[in-house]
């Protein structure tokens, strides 16, 4: 069954079987951990899902991280950022993995620092901000995490104000590093429009709750969201990809429909609703047109394999 967004409480329960030793402060949920301290011999791999909190990780070692629909191997000293807009998970860490990670919610910053995390490129929905670090960069960022660990264990009355400054430093040092994908410039307006179209489309998936609904099911609806004329959107998508806007929408819908049929226990009516169809019959016709199977048959075949 598909899992809804993981909360910070769920994270603590999954990671440590209980609340951590350090309580969540009243100034806003924040905590920091050493990776080697959080690895358990009976560790169950984290679910692939969205979280309702942010995470910054400094990793020594290797693993594979799954962001959205991409799987990204990392090796060596790496700084990684995770945000609530994008579902993610990683391969289980081994005893050779070391480093630090901190978890926090956006209200942690709203109490004093005027930072809107969603406005920062590190937490954009269409990026996978992973930074390979040289030795100097690694030592600089490791020192910041060590300061955070020291402060959170102290009794200093203003320790969380200091920690906010250290996390702020991590964020802006990473922006300064400028990963390759941040330097990419789109060659023309059509390419820019196409990029924004795919970002908007990807942001709505995967659907992890029966209460979610995919609303932007037509080129006209997406054009309205992007504040462009639907004819302009269609021309831009066709020019950039050689395929129509409708083709891309249908491909995404079919892919999500197959995932929901395979991996959830939702009934066909619930899946129809989540994907934005007016009724189950409309969904059945759409699915059969693109797969030559009806949803029930597809589910039965998939479950038997």
Coordinates of C-alpha atoms in Angstrom, one line a residue:
X1 CA 0.0 0.0 0.0
X2 CA 1.4 3.5 -0.9
X3 CA 2.6 5.5 2.1
X4 CA 1.5 9.1 2.7
X5 CA 4.1 11.7 3.5
X6 CA 6.4 10.7 6.3
X7 CA 6.4 13.1 9.3
X8 CA 9.3 14.0 11.6
X9 CA 7.7 11.8 14.3
X10 CA 7.5 8.9 11.8
X11 CA 11.1 9.4 10.9
X12 CA 12.2 9.2 14.5
X13 CA 10.2 6.0 15.0
X14 CA 11.5 4.4 11.9
X15 CA 15.1 5.4 12.4
X16 CA 15.4 4.9 16.2
X17 CA 12.3 3.0 17.2
X18 CA 11.5 5.9 19.5
X19 CA 12.0 9.7 19.9
X20 CA 15.7 10.7 19.9
X21 CA 17.6 11.5 23.1
X22 CA 17.5 15.2 22.3
X23 CA 14.0 16.6 22.4
X24 CA 12.5 18.7 19.6
X25 CA 13.1 22.3 20.7
X26 CA 10.2 24.7 21.2
X27 CA 11.8 27.1 18.8
X28 CA 11.2 24.7 15.9
X29 CA 11.9 21.0 15.2
X30 CA 15.6 20.4 14.6
X31 CA 18.0 17.6 15.3
X32 CA 21.4 16.4 14.2
X33 CA 22.9 12.9 14.1
X34 CA 26.1 11.0 13.2
X35 CA 25.4 8.5 10.5
X36 CA 27.4 5.8 12.1
X37 CA 25.4 6.1 15.3
X38 CA 22.1 5.7 13.4
X39 CA 23.0 2.6 11.5
X40 CA 21.3 -0.5 13.0
X41 CA 22.0 -4.1 12.2
X42 CA 18.3 -4.8 11.7
X43 CA 17.8 -1.5 9.7
X44 CA 14.9 -1.6 7.3
X45 CA 15.4 0.4 4.1
X46 CA 13.6 3.8 4.2
X47 CA 10.4 4.0 2.2
X48 CA 10.4 5.8 -1.1
X49 CA 8.1 8.7 -0.2
X50 CA 7.9 12.4 0.5
X51 CA 8.8 13.8 4.0
X52 CA 7.4 16.9 5.6
X53 CA 10.8 18.0 6.7
X54 CA 14.2 19.0 5.2
X55 CA 17.4 17.1 5.5
X56 CA 21.1 18.0 4.9
X57 CA 23.6 15.2 4.9
X58 CA 27.4 15.0 4.8
X59 CA 28.3 11.5 3.7
X60 CA 31.7 9.7 3.8
X61 CA 31.3 6.5 1.8
X62 CA 29.2 5.3 -1.1
X63 CA 25.5 4.7 -1.6
X64 CA 22.7 5.2 -4.2
X65 CA 20.1 7.8 -3.7
X66 CA 16.8 7.7 -5.4
X67 CA 15.4 11.2 -6.1
X68 CA 12.1 11.4 -7.9
X69 CA 12.6 9.1 -10.9
X70 CA 16.4 9.3 -10.9
X71 CA 18.9 7.0 -9.1
X72 CA 22.2 8.7 -8.4
X73 CA 25.3 6.9 -7.1
X74 CA 27.6 8.8 -4.8
X75 CA 31.1 7.9 -3.7
X76 CA 33.6 9.7 -1.4
X77 CA 32.8 12.9 0.5
X78 CA 29.4 14.2 -0.6
X79 CA 27.0 16.9 0.6
X80 CA 23.3 16.2 -0.1
X81 CA 20.1 18.2 0.3
X82 CA 16.6 16.7 0.6
X83 CA 13.3 18.6 0.5
X84 CA 9.6 17.9 1.1
X85 CA 8.6 18.5 -2.5
X86 CA 10.5 15.5 -3.9
X87 CA 10.1 11.8 -2.8
X88 CA 13.4 10.0 -2.1
X89 CA 15.1 7.1 -0.5
X90 CA 18.6 5.6 -0.4
X91 CA 20.2 2.2 -0.4
X92 CA 20.8 1.0 3.2
X93 CA 24.0 2.4 4.7
X94 CA 26.8 0.0 5.7
X95 CA 29.1 0.3 8.7
X96 CA 31.7 1.8 6.4
X97 CA 29.4 4.9 5.9
X98 CA 30.1 7.8 8.2
X99 CA 29.2 11.5 8.4
X100 CA 26.3 13.6 9.7
X101 CA 22.8 14.6 8.9
X102 CA 20.4 17.2 10.3
X103 CA 16.6 17.3 10.0
X104 CA 14.4 20.3 10.4
X105 CA 11.1 21.9 9.4
X106 CA 10.8 25.3 7.7
X107 CA 9.4 26.9 10.8
X108 CA 12.8 26.5 12.5
X109 CA 14.0 29.4 10.4
X110 CA 10.8 31.5 10.4
X111 CA 11.3 32.4 14.1
X112 CA 14.3 34.7 13.4
X113 CA 15.9 34.3 10.0
X114 CA 14.1 35.6 7.0
X115 CA 14.7 32.6 4.8
X116 CA 12.1 31.0 2.5
X117 CA 13.7 27.6 1.9
X118 CA 11.5 26.9 -1.2
X119 CA 13.0 29.9 -2.9
X120 CA 16.6 28.5 -2.7
X121 CA 17.9 26.4 -5.6
X122 CA 19.0 23.7 -3.2
X123 CA 15.4 22.9 -2.4
X124 CA 13.9 23.3 -5.8
X125 CA 11.6 20.5 -7.0
X126 CA 13.5 19.8 -10.2
X127 CA 17.0 19.5 -8.9
X128 CA 19.0 16.8 -7.2
X129 CA 21.6 18.9 -5.3
X130 CA 24.4 16.5 -4.7
X131 CA 27.9 18.0 -4.3
X132 CA 31.1 16.0 -4.5
X133 CA 33.6 17.6 -2.1
X134 CA 37.3 18.0 -2.3
X135 CA 39.3 17.6 0.9
X136 CA 39.3 21.3 1.8
X137 CA 35.5 21.6 1.3
X138 CA 34.9 18.4 3.2
X139 CA 36.9 19.6 6.2
X140 CA 35.1 23.0 6.2
X141 CA 31.6 21.4 6.1
X142 CA 32.6 18.7 8.6
X143 CA 33.7 21.4 11.1
X144 CA 30.2 23.1 10.8
X145 CA 28.4 19.8 11.6
X146 CA 30.7 19.3 14.5
X147 CA 29.8 22.7 15.8
X148 CA 26.1 21.9 15.5
X149 CA 26.6 18.6 17.4
X150 CA 28.5 20.4 20.1
X151 CA 25.8 23.1 20.5
X152 CA 22.8 20.8 20.5
X153 CA 24.4 18.8 23.3
X154 CA 25.1 21.9 25.4
X155 CA 22.9 23.8 27.8
X156 CA 23.6 27.2 26.3
X157 CA 20.3 29.2 26.3
X158 CA 20.9 30.5 22.8
X159 CA 22.2 27.3 21.3
X160 CA 19.5 27.1 18.7
X161 CA 20.1 30.6 17.5
X162 CA 23.8 29.6 16.9
X163 CA 22.6 26.4 15.1
X164 CA 20.4 28.4 12.8
X165 CA 23.5 30.4 11.8
X166 CA 25.5 27.2 11.2
X167 CA 22.8 25.7 9.0
X168 CA 22.5 29.0 7.2
X169 CA 26.3 28.7 6.5
X170 CA 25.9 25.2 5.2
X171 CA 23.1 26.3 2.8
X172 CA 25.0 29.3 1.3
X173 CA 28.3 27.4 1.1
X174 CA 26.5 24.8 -1.0
X175 CA 25.0 27.5 -3.3
X176 CA 28.5 28.8 -3.8
X177 CA 29.6 25.4 -4.9
X178 CA 27.3 25.6 -7.9
X179 CA 26.6 22.0 -9.1
X180 CA 26.6 21.4 -12.8
X181 CA 22.8 21.4 -13.2
X182 CA 22.6 24.8 -11.7
X183 CA 24.9 26.3 -14.4
X184 CA 22.9 25.0 -17.3
X185 CA 21.3 27.7 -19.4
X186 CA 18.3 26.9 -21.7
X187 CA 19.1 27.9 -25.3
X188 CA 15.7 29.5 -26.1
X189 CA 12.3 30.4 -24.8
X190 CA 10.8 27.1 -26.0
X191 CA 13.4 25.1 -24.1
X192 CA 12.7 27.1 -21.0
X193 CA 8.9 26.6 -21.3
X194 CA 9.4 22.9 -21.8
X195 CA 11.7 22.6 -18.8
X196 CA 9.1 24.4 -16.6
X197 CA 6.3 22.2 -18.0
X198 CA 8.2 19.0 -17.0
X199 CA 9.0 20.4 -13.6
X200 CA 5.4 21.2 -13.0
X201 CA 4.3 17.8 -14.2
X202 CA 6.9 15.9 -12.1
X203 CA 6.1 17.9 -9.0
X204 CA 2.6 16.3 -8.9
X205 CA 3.9 12.7 -8.8
X206 CA 4.0 10.2 -7.3
X207 CA 0.5 10.2 -5.8
X208 CA 0.8 8.7 -2.3
X209 CA -2.6 9.4 -0.8
X210 CA -6.2 8.7 -1.7
X211 CA -6.9 12.4 -0.9
X212 CA -4.5 13.7 -3.5
X213 CA -5.7 14.4 -7.0
X214 CA -4.0 15.2 -10.3
X215 CA -5.7 18.3 -11.5
X216 CA -3.5 19.5 -14.4
X217 CA -4.6 16.8 -16.9
X218 CA -4.9 18.9 -20.0
X219 CA -2.6 21.2 -22.0
X220 CA -5.0 24.1 -21.4
X221 CA -4.9 23.6 -17.6
X222 CA -1.1 23.5 -17.6
X223 CA -0.9 26.5 -19.9
X224 CA -3.0 28.4 -17.5
X225 CA -0.8 27.5 -14.6
X226 CA 2.3 28.6 -16.6
X227 CA 0.5 31.9 -17.7
X228 CA 1.0 31.1 -21.4
X229 CA -1.4 30.5 -24.3
X230 CA -2.1 26.8 -24.8
X231 CA -1.1 27.1 -28.5
X232 CA 2.3 28.5 -27.5
X233 CA 2.8 25.7 -24.9
X234 CA 1.9 23.1 -27.5
X235 CA 4.3 24.6 -30.1
X236 CA 7.1 24.8 -27.5
X237 CA 6.7 21.2 -26.4
X238 CA 6.6 19.9 -30.0
X239 CA 9.6 21.9 -31.0
X240 CA 11.7 20.8 -28.0
X241 CA 10.7 17.1 -27.8
X242 CA 9.1 16.2 -31.2
X243 CA 6.0 15.0 -29.3
X244 CA 2.7 16.7 -28.3
X245 CA 1.8 18.0 -24.9
X246 CA -1.0 15.5 -24.8
X247 CA 1.4 12.6 -25.5
X248 CA 3.5 13.6 -22.5
X249 CA 0.5 13.9 -20.3
X250 CA -0.9 10.5 -21.3
X251 CA 2.5 8.8 -20.8
X252 CA 2.8 10.2 -17.3
X253 CA -0.8 9.3 -16.4
X254 CA -0.3 5.7 -17.7
X255 CA 2.9 5.3 -15.8
X256 CA 1.3 6.5 -12.6
X257 CA -1.8 4.4 -13.2
X258 CA 0.4 1.3 -13.6
X259 CA 2.3 2.1 -10.4
X260 CA -0.9 2.5 -8.4
X261 CA -2.4 -0.7 -9.8
X262 CA 0.8 -2.7 -9.0
X263 CA 1.8 -1.2 -5.6
X264 CA -1.4 -0.2 -3.8
X265 CA -4.5 -1.9 -2.6
X266 CA -6.7 1.1 -3.8
X267 CA -9.7 0.0 -5.8
X268 CA -10.1 1.2 -9.4
X269 CA -12.5 3.9 -8.5
X270 CA -10.1 5.4 -6.0
X271 CA -7.3 5.3 -8.6
X272 CA -9.6 6.9 -11.2
X273 CA -10.3 9.8 -8.8
X274 CA -6.7 10.3 -7.8
X275 CA -5.7 10.6 -11.5
X276 CA -8.3 13.2 -12.1
X277 CA -10.8 11.3 -14.2
X278 CA -14.5 12.1 -14.0
X279 CA -15.5 8.5 -13.4
X280 CA -14.2 5.0 -13.5
X281 CA -15.5 4.3 -17.0
X282 CA -13.5 7.2 -18.4
X283 CA -10.4 5.9 -16.7
X284 CA -11.0 2.3 -18.0
X285 CA -11.4 3.6 -21.6
X286 CA -8.2 5.8 -21.3
X287 CA -6.2 2.9 -19.8
X288 CA -7.3 0.4 -22.4
X289 CA -6.7 2.8 -25.3
X290 CA -3.0 3.1 -24.3
X291 CA -2.3 -0.4 -23.0
X292 CA -4.8 -2.7 -24.7
X293 CA -5.8 -4.0 -21.3
X294 CA -8.3 -2.8 -18.8
X295 CA -7.0 -1.8 -15.3
X296 CA -8.4 -4.9 -13.6
X297 CA -6.7 -7.3 -16.0
X298 CA -3.4 -5.4 -15.8
X299 CA -3.5 -5.6 -12.0
X300 CA -4.2 -9.4 -12.1
X301 CA -1.4 -10.1 -14.5
X302 CA 1.1 -7.8 -12.5
X303 CA 0.2 -9.5 -9.2
X304 CA 0.7 -13.0 -10.7
X305 CA 4.2 -12.2 -11.9

